């Protein structure tokens, strides 16, 4: 009898001791405007998240990284609505834990995850799509890292530009803008083109995704390239040869080499390749 009174007293005491801890374990409730490291938390509205992921044409083959993940909503939407793998990088540890909880609640823990990290330290070079809702200065600080990513990587920013790197698309929803870019291959400089049994010198001037070029047609003659266009690693251009025929080229850039197919308006066609000098 004495023994059971002791046990009951012990249980009651441990229950009382546990109370303050239980009271402290209220669910974490993030507050809009709360501090992050470089920018406060303000969530992107659902319809803007949806448009951002559609602009990037996200599919199940993509790996989407949201820089500054907040409550995880972009990483979750990428996994849940588009079947992508995703990662959100969030500096605020409480927020990162909360966002990971949201990932689990949304049933996408197999494809999405939130890491507690700093966007200027955590590696996201493997992303095929990068999303962000940061600040103009932070976009500019990230720009060199983004431009060094694999050509063809798609980037979407809610509200903020990347200054003189013009967007490839701007969408607006209820006054909010989303900007879209494709990381361009590096073409700048001189190349040797081989096509139709001939060799010509190609020279490109590049400013982000905008390219202009010339083709050597004789010792003193440089023809201008027409309709030169670069989208990620896809390139197309045209030039008029010494017989007056327009030749259209399209292909793909892989580092120091590019190759594809060409077609002349006289019916000639074939494969082409170029190597960087
Ligand atoms: C404006 S909110 C955007 C949240 C989410 N991406 C969205 O669009 O709903 C920016 C988030 O970035 C986080 N953040 C700020 N500086 C950061 C840094 N250096 N590294 C990682 N996250 C950061 C903030 O804590 C905040 O949650």
PDB file of C-alpha atoms and ligand atoms in Angstrom:
ATOM      1  CA  UNK A   1       0.000   0.000   0.000  1.00  0.00           C
ATOM      2  CA  UNK A   2       2.787   2.389   1.052  1.00  0.00           C
ATOM      3  CA  UNK A   3       4.601   1.392  -2.122  1.00  0.00           C
ATOM      4  CA  UNK A   4       1.712   2.326  -4.430  1.00  0.00           C
ATOM      5  CA  UNK A   5       1.251   5.704  -2.649  1.00  0.00           C
ATOM      6  CA  UNK A   6       4.944   6.381  -3.317  1.00  0.00           C
ATOM      7  CA  UNK A   7       4.540   5.464  -6.998  1.00  0.00           C
ATOM      8  CA  UNK A   8       1.470   7.706  -7.361  1.00  0.00           C
ATOM      9  CA  UNK A   9       3.338  10.599  -5.744  1.00  0.00           C
ATOM     10  CA  UNK A  10       6.315  10.061  -8.038  1.00  0.00           C
ATOM     11  CA  UNK A  11       4.107  10.002 -11.126  1.00  0.00           C
ATOM     12  CA  UNK A  12       2.317  13.187 -10.035  1.00  0.00           C
ATOM     13  CA  UNK A  13       5.661  14.941  -9.385  1.00  0.00           C
ATOM     14  CA  UNK A  14       7.083  13.918 -12.747  1.00  0.00           C
ATOM     15  CA  UNK A  15       3.871  15.061 -14.459  1.00  0.00           C
ATOM     16  CA  UNK A  16       4.155  18.483 -12.777  1.00  0.00           C
ATOM     17  CA  UNK A  17       7.847  18.742 -13.703  1.00  0.00           C
ATOM     18  CA  UNK A  18       7.021  17.888 -17.300  1.00  0.00           C
ATOM     19  CA  UNK A  19       4.316  20.564 -17.550  1.00  0.00           C
ATOM     20  CA  UNK A  20       6.476  23.649 -18.223  1.00  0.00           C
ATOM     21  CA  UNK A  21       8.395  21.775 -20.958  1.00  0.00           C
ATOM     22  CA  UNK A  22       5.138  20.668 -22.586  1.00  0.00           C
ATOM     23  CA  UNK A  23       3.817  24.226 -22.387  1.00  0.00           C
ATOM     24  CA  UNK A  24       6.992  25.428 -24.188  1.00  0.00           C
ATOM     25  CA  UNK A  25       6.449  22.933 -27.008  1.00  0.00           C
ATOM     26  CA  UNK A  26       3.707  24.979 -28.647  1.00  0.00           C
ATOM     27  CA  UNK A  27       3.888  24.545 -32.410  1.00  0.00           C
ATOM     28  CA  UNK A  28       6.262  27.055 -34.009  1.00  0.00           C
ATOM     29  CA  UNK A  29       4.310  29.796 -35.736  1.00  0.00           C
ATOM     30  CA  UNK A  30       6.308  31.818 -38.250  1.00  0.00           C
ATOM     31  CA  UNK A  31       5.454  35.506 -38.517  1.00  0.00           C
ATOM     32  CA  UNK A  32       5.430  37.305 -41.859  1.00  0.00           C
ATOM     33  CA  UNK A  33       8.265  39.846 -41.672  1.00  0.00           C
ATOM     34  CA  UNK A  34      10.396  37.783 -39.278  1.00  0.00           C
ATOM     35  CA  UNK A  35      14.152  38.077 -39.692  1.00  0.00           C
ATOM     36  CA  UNK A  36      16.164  35.808 -41.971  1.00  0.00           C
ATOM     37  CA  UNK A  37      19.873  36.426 -42.514  1.00  0.00           C
ATOM     38  CA  UNK A  38      19.810  38.674 -45.576  1.00  0.00           C
ATOM     39  CA  UNK A  39      16.079  39.181 -46.074  1.00  0.00           C
ATOM     40  CA  UNK A  40      12.895  38.815 -44.022  1.00  0.00           C
ATOM     41  CA  UNK A  41      10.267  36.120 -44.613  1.00  0.00           C
ATOM     42  CA  UNK A  42       7.370  37.057 -46.862  1.00  0.00           C
ATOM     43  CA  UNK A  43       5.714  34.132 -48.665  1.00  0.00           C
ATOM     44  CA  UNK A  44       5.095  34.157 -52.413  1.00  0.00           C
ATOM     45  CA  UNK A  45       1.334  33.924 -53.125  1.00  0.00           C
ATOM     46  CA  UNK A  46       0.128  30.550 -54.472  1.00  0.00           C
ATOM     47  CA  UNK A  47      -0.764  31.802 -57.969  1.00  0.00           C
ATOM     48  CA  UNK A  48       2.694  33.369 -58.356  1.00  0.00           C
ATOM     49  CA  UNK A  49       4.375  30.117 -57.202  1.00  0.00           C
ATOM     50  CA  UNK A  50       2.350  28.222 -59.796  1.00  0.00           C
ATOM     51  CA  UNK A  51       3.239  30.644 -62.617  1.00  0.00           C
ATOM     52  CA  UNK A  52       6.941  30.631 -61.626  1.00  0.00           C
ATOM     53  CA  UNK A  53       7.105  26.841 -61.887  1.00  0.00           C
ATOM     54  CA  UNK A  54       5.129  26.872 -65.160  1.00  0.00           C
ATOM     55  CA  UNK A  55       7.400  29.552 -66.680  1.00  0.00           C
ATOM     56  CA  UNK A  56      10.321  27.243 -65.914  1.00  0.00           C
ATOM     57  CA  UNK A  57       8.351  24.342 -67.477  1.00  0.00           C
ATOM     58  CA  UNK A  58       9.190  22.141 -64.501  1.00  0.00           C
ATOM     59  CA  UNK A  59       8.748  18.387 -65.043  1.00  0.00           C
ATOM     60  CA  UNK A  60       9.454  15.209 -63.088  1.00  0.00           C
ATOM     61  CA  UNK A  61      12.981  15.265 -64.586  1.00  0.00           C
ATOM     62  CA  UNK A  62      13.862  18.517 -62.802  1.00  0.00           C
ATOM     63  CA  UNK A  63      15.698  19.277 -59.600  1.00  0.00           C
ATOM     64  CA  UNK A  64      14.271  22.566 -58.301  1.00  0.00           C
ATOM     65  CA  UNK A  65      16.158  24.568 -55.656  1.00  0.00           C
ATOM     66  CA  UNK A  66      14.430  27.456 -53.847  1.00  0.00           C
ATOM     67  CA  UNK A  67      16.956  29.938 -52.431  1.00  0.00           C
ATOM     68  CA  UNK A  68      15.571  31.155 -49.092  1.00  0.00           C
ATOM     69  CA  UNK A  69      12.823  28.558 -48.684  1.00  0.00           C
ATOM     70  CA  UNK A  70      10.637  30.211 -46.027  1.00  0.00           C
ATOM     71  CA  UNK A  71       7.812  27.795 -45.163  1.00  0.00           C
ATOM     72  CA  UNK A  72       8.876  25.505 -48.015  1.00  0.00           C
ATOM     73  CA  UNK A  73       5.935  26.285 -50.283  1.00  0.00           C
ATOM     74  CA  UNK A  74       7.893  26.486 -53.572  1.00  0.00           C
ATOM     75  CA  UNK A  75       9.839  23.267 -52.908  1.00  0.00           C
ATOM     76  CA  UNK A  76       6.570  21.559 -51.912  1.00  0.00           C
ATOM     77  CA  UNK A  77       4.656  22.792 -54.988  1.00  0.00           C
ATOM     78  CA  UNK A  78       7.493  21.665 -57.300  1.00  0.00           C
ATOM     79  CA  UNK A  79       7.336  18.143 -55.842  1.00  0.00           C
ATOM     80  CA  UNK A  80       3.599  17.870 -55.337  1.00  0.00           C
ATOM     81  CA  UNK A  81       2.219  19.547 -58.470  1.00  0.00           C
ATOM     82  CA  UNK A  82       5.035  18.938 -60.954  1.00  0.00           C
ATOM     83  CA  UNK A  83       6.587  15.666 -59.708  1.00  0.00           C
ATOM     84  CA  UNK A  84      10.061  17.260 -59.487  1.00  0.00           C
ATOM     85  CA  UNK A  85      12.761  16.610 -56.898  1.00  0.00           C
ATOM     86  CA  UNK A  86      13.333  19.740 -54.884  1.00  0.00           C
ATOM     87  CA  UNK A  87      15.374  21.329 -52.133  1.00  0.00           C
ATOM     88  CA  UNK A  88      14.733  24.529 -50.189  1.00  0.00           C
ATOM     89  CA  UNK A  89      17.649  26.295 -48.485  1.00  0.00           C
ATOM     90  CA  UNK A  90      16.579  28.242 -45.396  1.00  0.00           C
ATOM     91  CA  UNK A  91      18.895  30.088 -42.994  1.00  0.00           C
ATOM     92  CA  UNK A  92      16.489  30.439 -40.047  1.00  0.00           C
ATOM     93  CA  UNK A  93      16.774  27.098 -38.198  1.00  0.00           C
ATOM     94  CA  UNK A  94      13.251  27.207 -36.673  1.00  0.00           C
ATOM     95  CA  UNK A  95      11.800  28.049 -40.063  1.00  0.00           C
ATOM     96  CA  UNK A  96      13.767  25.282 -41.788  1.00  0.00           C
ATOM     97  CA  UNK A  97      12.404  22.740 -39.252  1.00  0.00           C
ATOM     98  CA  UNK A  98       8.875  24.104 -39.721  1.00  0.00           C
ATOM     99  CA  UNK A  99       9.230  23.923 -43.536  1.00  0.00           C
ATOM    100  CA  UNK A 100      10.516  20.331 -43.334  1.00  0.00           C
ATOM    101  CA  UNK A 101       7.407  19.560 -41.238  1.00  0.00           C
ATOM    102  CA  UNK A 102       5.282  21.088 -44.014  1.00  0.00           C
ATOM    103  CA  UNK A 103       7.073  18.881 -46.563  1.00  0.00           C
ATOM    104  CA  UNK A 104       6.175  15.823 -44.495  1.00  0.00           C
ATOM    105  CA  UNK A 105       2.555  16.963 -44.015  1.00  0.00           C
ATOM    106  CA  UNK A 106       2.247  17.485 -47.771  1.00  0.00           C
ATOM    107  CA  UNK A 107       3.341  13.858 -48.299  1.00  0.00           C
ATOM    108  CA  UNK A 108       6.309  14.736 -50.529  1.00  0.00           C
ATOM    109  CA  UNK A 109       9.205  13.874 -48.197  1.00  0.00           C
ATOM    110  CA  UNK A 110      10.459  11.351 -50.774  1.00  0.00           C
ATOM    111  CA  UNK A 111      11.077  14.090 -53.328  1.00  0.00           C
ATOM    112  CA  UNK A 112      11.420  17.379 -51.415  1.00  0.00           C
ATOM    113  CA  UNK A 113      13.603  18.439 -48.496  1.00  0.00           C
ATOM    114  CA  UNK A 114      14.499  21.611 -46.679  1.00  0.00           C
ATOM    115  CA  UNK A 115      18.059  22.171 -45.541  1.00  0.00           C
ATOM    116  CA  UNK A 116      19.091  24.629 -42.872  1.00  0.00           C
ATOM    117  CA  UNK A 117      21.812  26.573 -44.657  1.00  0.00           C
ATOM    118  CA  UNK A 118      23.022  29.792 -46.211  1.00  0.00           C
ATOM    119  CA  UNK A 119      22.362  30.335 -49.923  1.00  0.00           C
ATOM    120  CA  UNK A 120      25.866  31.780 -50.214  1.00  0.00           C
ATOM    121  CA  UNK A 121      27.433  28.621 -48.760  1.00  0.00           C
ATOM    122  CA  UNK A 122      25.181  25.626 -49.565  1.00  0.00           C
ATOM    123  CA  UNK A 123      25.951  24.106 -52.974  1.00  0.00           C
ATOM    124  CA  UNK A 124      23.050  24.229 -55.443  1.00  0.00           C
ATOM    125  CA  UNK A 125      25.061  23.746 -58.642  1.00  0.00           C
ATOM    126  CA  UNK A 126      23.142  20.560 -59.526  1.00  0.00           C
ATOM    127  CA  UNK A 127      19.781  22.361 -59.770  1.00  0.00           C
ATOM    128  CA  UNK A 128      18.092  22.379 -63.170  1.00  0.00           C
ATOM    129  CA  UNK A 129      15.684  25.094 -61.958  1.00  0.00           C
ATOM    130  CA  UNK A 130      16.463  27.821 -59.409  1.00  0.00           C
ATOM    131  CA  UNK A 131      13.698  29.896 -57.805  1.00  0.00           C
ATOM    132  CA  UNK A 132      14.072  32.928 -55.572  1.00  0.00           C
ATOM    133  CA  UNK A 133      12.203  35.706 -53.833  1.00  0.00           C
ATOM    134  CA  UNK A 134      15.014  37.707 -52.304  1.00  0.00           C
ATOM    135  CA  UNK A 135      16.109  41.312 -52.956  1.00  0.00           C
ATOM    136  CA  UNK A 136      17.739  43.078 -55.944  1.00  0.00           C
ATOM    137  CA  UNK A 137      21.163  43.196 -54.256  1.00  0.00           C
ATOM    138  CA  UNK A 138      21.010  39.498 -53.352  1.00  0.00           C
ATOM    139  CA  UNK A 139      20.078  38.554 -56.931  1.00  0.00           C
ATOM    140  CA  UNK A 140      23.125  40.477 -58.123  1.00  0.00           C
ATOM    141  CA  UNK A 141      25.367  38.809 -55.537  1.00  0.00           C
ATOM    142  CA  UNK A 142      24.117  35.403 -56.745  1.00  0.00           C
ATOM    143  CA  UNK A 143      24.354  36.279 -60.445  1.00  0.00           C
ATOM    144  CA  UNK A 144      27.973  35.129 -61.043  1.00  0.00           C
ATOM    145  CA  UNK A 145      27.209  31.769 -59.366  1.00  0.00           C
ATOM    146  CA  UNK A 146      24.051  31.373 -61.460  1.00  0.00           C
ATOM    147  CA  UNK A 147      25.834  32.299 -64.703  1.00  0.00           C
ATOM    148  CA  UNK A 148      28.458  29.627 -63.920  1.00  0.00           C
ATOM    149  CA  UNK A 149      25.767  26.925 -63.690  1.00  0.00           C
ATOM    150  CA  UNK A 150      25.149  24.411 -66.481  1.00  0.00           C
ATOM    151  CA  UNK A 151      23.879  26.132 -69.645  1.00  0.00           C
ATOM    152  CA  UNK A 152      20.154  25.555 -69.913  1.00  0.00           C
ATOM    153  CA  UNK A 153      19.524  25.942 -66.154  1.00  0.00           C
ATOM    154  CA  UNK A 154      16.253  27.877 -65.730  1.00  0.00           C
ATOM    155  CA  UNK A 155      15.956  30.639 -63.161  1.00  0.00           C
ATOM    156  CA  UNK A 156      12.811  32.372 -61.901  1.00  0.00           C
ATOM    157  CA  UNK A 157      12.723  35.342 -59.540  1.00  0.00           C
ATOM    158  CA  UNK A 158       9.643  36.750 -57.864  1.00  0.00           C
ATOM    159  CA  UNK A 159       9.683  40.587 -57.970  1.00  0.00           C
ATOM    160  CA  UNK A 160      13.370  41.254 -58.572  1.00  0.00           C
ATOM    161  CA  UNK A 161      15.480  41.504 -61.731  1.00  0.00           C
ATOM    162  CA  UNK A 162      19.139  40.802 -62.440  1.00  0.00           C
ATOM    163  CA  UNK A 163      19.773  44.329 -63.727  1.00  0.00           C
ATOM    164  CA  UNK A 164      21.370  44.297 -67.208  1.00  0.00           C
ATOM    165  CA  UNK A 165      20.849  40.541 -67.673  1.00  0.00           C
ATOM    166  CA  UNK A 166      17.465  41.001 -69.373  1.00  0.00           C
ATOM    167  CA  UNK A 167      14.829  38.400 -68.569  1.00  0.00           C
ATOM    168  CA  UNK A 168      13.666  35.995 -71.302  1.00  0.00           C
ATOM    169  CA  UNK A 169      10.116  36.302 -70.006  1.00  0.00           C
ATOM    170  CA  UNK A 170       8.299  38.578 -67.579  1.00  0.00           C
ATOM    171  CA  UNK A 171       4.901  37.465 -66.303  1.00  0.00           C
ATOM    172  CA  UNK A 172       2.681  39.510 -64.039  1.00  0.00           C
ATOM    173  CA  UNK A 173      -0.078  38.435 -61.708  1.00  0.00           C
ATOM    174  CA  UNK A 174      -2.167  41.023 -59.926  1.00  0.00           C
ATOM    175  CA  UNK A 175       0.677  43.537 -60.144  1.00  0.00           C
ATOM    176  CA  UNK A 176       3.380  41.083 -59.023  1.00  0.00           C
ATOM    177  CA  UNK A 177       6.093  40.246 -61.508  1.00  0.00           C
ATOM    178  CA  UNK A 178       8.014  37.041 -62.071  1.00  0.00           C
ATOM    179  CA  UNK A 179      11.198  37.075 -64.165  1.00  0.00           C
ATOM    180  CA  UNK A 180      12.554  34.093 -66.103  1.00  0.00           C
ATOM    181  CA  UNK A 181      16.048  33.449 -67.495  1.00  0.00           C
ATOM    182  CA  UNK A 182      17.903  30.547 -69.098  1.00  0.00           C
ATOM    183  CA  UNK A 183      21.613  30.306 -68.251  1.00  0.00           C
ATOM    184  CA  UNK A 184      23.401  30.803 -71.591  1.00  0.00           C
ATOM    185  CA  UNK A 185      26.366  28.803 -72.895  1.00  0.00           C
ATOM    186  CA  UNK A 186      29.612  30.724 -73.269  1.00  0.00           C
ATOM    187  CA  UNK A 187      30.184  31.580 -76.943  1.00  0.00           C
ATOM    188  CA  UNK A 188      32.334  34.692 -76.696  1.00  0.00           C
ATOM    189  CA  UNK A 189      35.385  34.551 -78.976  1.00  0.00           C
ATOM    190  CA  UNK A 190      36.612  32.874 -82.147  1.00  0.00           C
ATOM    191  CA  UNK A 191      35.603  29.492 -83.502  1.00  0.00           C
ATOM    192  CA  UNK A 192      36.526  27.407 -86.533  1.00  0.00           C
ATOM    193  CA  UNK A 193      33.399  26.288 -88.406  1.00  0.00           C
ATOM    194  CA  UNK A 194      33.389  23.200 -90.625  1.00  0.00           C
ATOM    195  CA  UNK A 195      30.411  22.677 -92.903  1.00  0.00           C
ATOM    196  CA  UNK A 196      29.827  21.550 -96.487  1.00  0.00           C
ATOM    197  CA  UNK A 197      33.511  20.636 -96.868  1.00  0.00           C
ATOM    198  CA  UNK A 198      34.604  24.229 -96.054  1.00  0.00           C
ATOM    199  CA  UNK A 199      36.248  25.895 -93.088  1.00  0.00           C
ATOM    200  CA  UNK A 200      35.325  29.424 -92.004  1.00  0.00           C
ATOM    201  CA  UNK A 201      36.257  31.532 -89.016  1.00  0.00           C
ATOM    202  CA  UNK A 202      33.312  32.460 -86.787  1.00  0.00           C
ATOM    203  CA  UNK A 203      33.531  35.237 -84.197  1.00  0.00           C
ATOM    204  CA  UNK A 204      30.892  35.883 -81.528  1.00  0.00           C
ATOM    205  CA  UNK A 205      30.299  38.898 -79.310  1.00  0.00           C
ATOM    206  CA  UNK A 206      28.133  37.906 -76.362  1.00  0.00           C
ATOM    207  CA  UNK A 207      26.265  39.798 -73.694  1.00  0.00           C
ATOM    208  CA  UNK A 208      24.467  37.219 -71.519  1.00  0.00           C
ATOM    209  CA  UNK A 209      22.009  35.438 -73.890  1.00  0.00           C
ATOM    210  CA  UNK A 210      22.361  38.055 -76.654  1.00  0.00           C
ATOM    211  CA  UNK A 211      24.832  37.233 -79.417  1.00  0.00           C
ATOM    212  CA  UNK A 212      26.118  38.856 -82.583  1.00  0.00           C
ATOM    213  CA  UNK A 213      28.653  37.356 -84.915  1.00  0.00           C
ATOM    214  CA  UNK A 214      30.651  37.439 -88.119  1.00  0.00           C
ATOM    215  CA  UNK A 215      31.916  34.779 -90.511  1.00  0.00           C
ATOM    216  CA  UNK A 216      35.137  34.976 -92.519  1.00  0.00           C
ATOM    217  CA  UNK A 217      34.301  34.718 -96.243  1.00  0.00           C
ATOM    218  CA  UNK A 218      37.704  35.726 -97.692  1.00  0.00           C
ATOM    219  CA  UNK A 219      40.960  37.324 -96.581  1.00  0.00           C
ATOM    220  CA  UNK A 220      39.323  40.765 -96.274  1.00  0.00           C
ATOM    221  CA  UNK A 221      35.635  39.840 -96.077  1.00  0.00           C
ATOM    222  CA  UNK A 222      33.623  39.305 -92.932  1.00  0.00           C
ATOM    223  CA  UNK A 223      29.973  38.423 -93.488  1.00  0.00           C
ATOM    224  CA  UNK A 224      27.549  39.343 -90.725  1.00  0.00           C
ATOM    225  CA  UNK A 225      25.517  36.583 -89.052  1.00  0.00           C
ATOM    226  CA  UNK A 226      21.752  36.949 -89.309  1.00  0.00           C
ATOM    227  CA  UNK A 227      19.207  35.936 -86.685  1.00  0.00           C
ATOM    228  CA  UNK A 228      21.908  34.767 -84.264  1.00  0.00           C
ATOM    229  CA  UNK A 229      20.135  33.358 -81.227  1.00  0.00           C
ATOM    230  CA  UNK A 230      21.256  31.517 -78.116  1.00  0.00           C
ATOM    231  CA  UNK A 231      18.857  29.841 -75.712  1.00  0.00           C
ATOM    232  CA  UNK A 232      20.783  27.930 -73.020  1.00  0.00           C
ATOM    233  CA  UNK A 233      22.926  25.537 -75.080  1.00  0.00           C
ATOM    234  CA  UNK A 234      20.777  25.808 -78.249  1.00  0.00           C
ATOM    235  CA  UNK A 235      22.193  28.040 -80.959  1.00  0.00           C
ATOM    236  CA  UNK A 236      20.941  29.142 -84.354  1.00  0.00           C
ATOM    237  CA  UNK A 237      22.264  31.614 -86.922  1.00  0.00           C
ATOM    238  CA  UNK A 238      22.295  32.186 -90.682  1.00  0.00           C
ATOM    239  CA  UNK A 239      24.688  33.719 -93.228  1.00  0.00           C
ATOM    240  CA  UNK A 240      24.803  34.419 -96.945  1.00  0.00           C
ATOM    241  CA  UNK A 241      27.628  32.546 -98.703  1.00  0.00           C
ATOM    242  CA  UNK A 242      29.776  33.764-101.613  1.00  0.00           C
ATOM    243  CA  UNK A 243      27.238  32.383-104.111  1.00  0.00           C
ATOM    244  CA  UNK A 244      24.471  34.455-102.549  1.00  0.00           C
ATOM    245  CA  UNK A 245      22.736  31.482-100.902  1.00  0.00           C
ATOM    246  CA  UNK A 246      21.375  31.868 -97.364  1.00  0.00           C
ATOM    247  CA  UNK A 247      22.480  29.045 -95.055  1.00  0.00           C
ATOM    248  CA  UNK A 248      20.599  28.357 -91.815  1.00  0.00           C
ATOM    249  CA  UNK A 249      22.428  26.676 -88.952  1.00  0.00           C
ATOM    250  CA  UNK A 250      21.065  25.194 -85.754  1.00  0.00           C
ATOM    251  CA  UNK A 251      22.787  23.118 -83.128  1.00  0.00           C
ATOM    252  CA  UNK A 252      23.989  22.663 -79.617  1.00  0.00           C
ATOM    253  CA  UNK A 253      26.959  24.077 -77.682  1.00  0.00           C
ATOM    254  CA  UNK A 254      28.920  21.754 -75.398  1.00  0.00           C
ATOM    255  CA  UNK A 255      31.818  23.607 -73.813  1.00  0.00           C
ATOM    256  CA  UNK A 256      34.491  24.237 -76.468  1.00  0.00           C
ATOM    257  CA  UNK A 257      32.539  22.532 -79.255  1.00  0.00           C
ATOM    258  CA  UNK A 258      29.250  23.022 -81.031  1.00  0.00           C
ATOM    259  CA  UNK A 259      27.522  20.965 -83.687  1.00  0.00           C
ATOM    260  CA  UNK A 260      24.267  20.586 -85.523  1.00  0.00           C
ATOM    261  CA  UNK A 261      22.707  20.666 -88.966  1.00  0.00           C
ATOM    262  CA  UNK A 262      22.501  23.305 -91.691  1.00  0.00           C
ATOM    263  CA  UNK A 263      20.349  23.874 -94.725  1.00  0.00           C
ATOM    264  CA  UNK A 264      20.933  26.253 -97.658  1.00  0.00           C
ATOM    265  CA  UNK A 265      18.103  27.911 -99.559  1.00  0.00           C
ATOM    266  CA  UNK A 266      19.466  26.234-102.755  1.00  0.00           C
ATOM    267  CA  UNK A 267      18.611  22.812-101.262  1.00  0.00           C
ATOM    268  CA  UNK A 268      22.094  21.953 -99.941  1.00  0.00           C
ATOM    269  CA  UNK A 269      22.194  20.630 -96.380  1.00  0.00           C
ATOM    270  CA  UNK A 270      24.420  18.748 -93.989  1.00  0.00           C
ATOM    271  CA  UNK A 271      25.995  18.572 -90.553  1.00  0.00           C
ATOM    272  CA  UNK A 272      28.295  21.215 -89.121  1.00  0.00           C
ATOM    273  CA  UNK A 273      30.637  21.521 -86.186  1.00  0.00           C
ATOM    274  CA  UNK A 274      32.763  24.277 -84.691  1.00  0.00           C
ATOM    275  CA  UNK A 275      35.604  24.282 -82.192  1.00  0.00           C
ATOM    276  CA  UNK A 276      36.673  27.194 -80.037  1.00  0.00           C
ATOM    277  CA  UNK A 277      40.120  28.619 -80.744  1.00  0.00           C
TER     278      UNK A 277
HETATM  279  C1  LIG B   1      11.106  36.635 -48.958  1.00  0.00           C
HETATM  280  S1  LIG B   1      11.248  35.064 -48.168  1.00  0.00           S
HETATM  281  C2  LIG B   1      10.798  33.956 -49.501  1.00  0.00           C
HETATM  282  C3  LIG B   1      10.345  32.591 -49.025  1.00  0.00           C
HETATM  283  C4  LIG B   1       9.972  31.607 -50.117  1.00  0.00           C
HETATM  284  N1  LIG B   1      11.050  31.432 -51.067  1.00  0.00           N
HETATM  285  C5  LIG B   1       8.747  32.089 -50.852  1.00  0.00           C
HETATM  286  O1  LIG B   1       8.907  32.638 -51.970  1.00  0.00           O
HETATM  287  O2  LIG B   1       7.632  31.945 -50.336  1.00  0.00           O
HETATM  288  C6  LIG B   1      13.019  34.870 -48.043  1.00  0.00           C
HETATM  289  C7  LIG B   1      13.488  33.761 -47.120  1.00  0.00           C
HETATM  290  O3  LIG B   1      14.908  33.687 -47.209  1.00  0.00           O
HETATM  291  C8  LIG B   1      15.456  33.392 -45.938  1.00  0.00           C
HETATM  292  N2  LIG B   1      16.861  33.840 -45.962  1.00  0.00           N
HETATM  293  C9  LIG B   1      17.355  35.099 -45.779  1.00  0.00           C
HETATM  294  N3  LIG B   1      18.688  35.115 -45.953  1.00  0.00           N
HETATM  295  C10 LIG B   1      19.064  33.842 -46.228  1.00  0.00           C
HETATM  296  C11 LIG B   1      20.315  33.221 -46.507  1.00  0.00           C
HETATM  297  N4  LIG B   1      21.474  33.904 -46.564  1.00  0.00           N
HETATM  298  N5  LIG B   1      20.331  31.886 -46.740  1.00  0.00           N
HETATM  299  C12 LIG B   1      19.181  31.159 -46.708  1.00  0.00           C
HETATM  300  N6  LIG B   1      17.972  31.699 -46.453  1.00  0.00           N
HETATM  301  C13 LIG B   1      17.906  33.028 -46.228  1.00  0.00           C
HETATM  302  C14 LIG B   1      14.546  34.132 -44.985  1.00  0.00           C
HETATM  303  O4  LIG B   1      14.624  33.569 -43.691  1.00  0.00           O
HETATM  304  C15 LIG B   1      13.171  33.944 -45.656  1.00  0.00           C
HETATM  305  O5  LIG B   1      12.529  32.798 -45.157  1.00  0.00           O
END
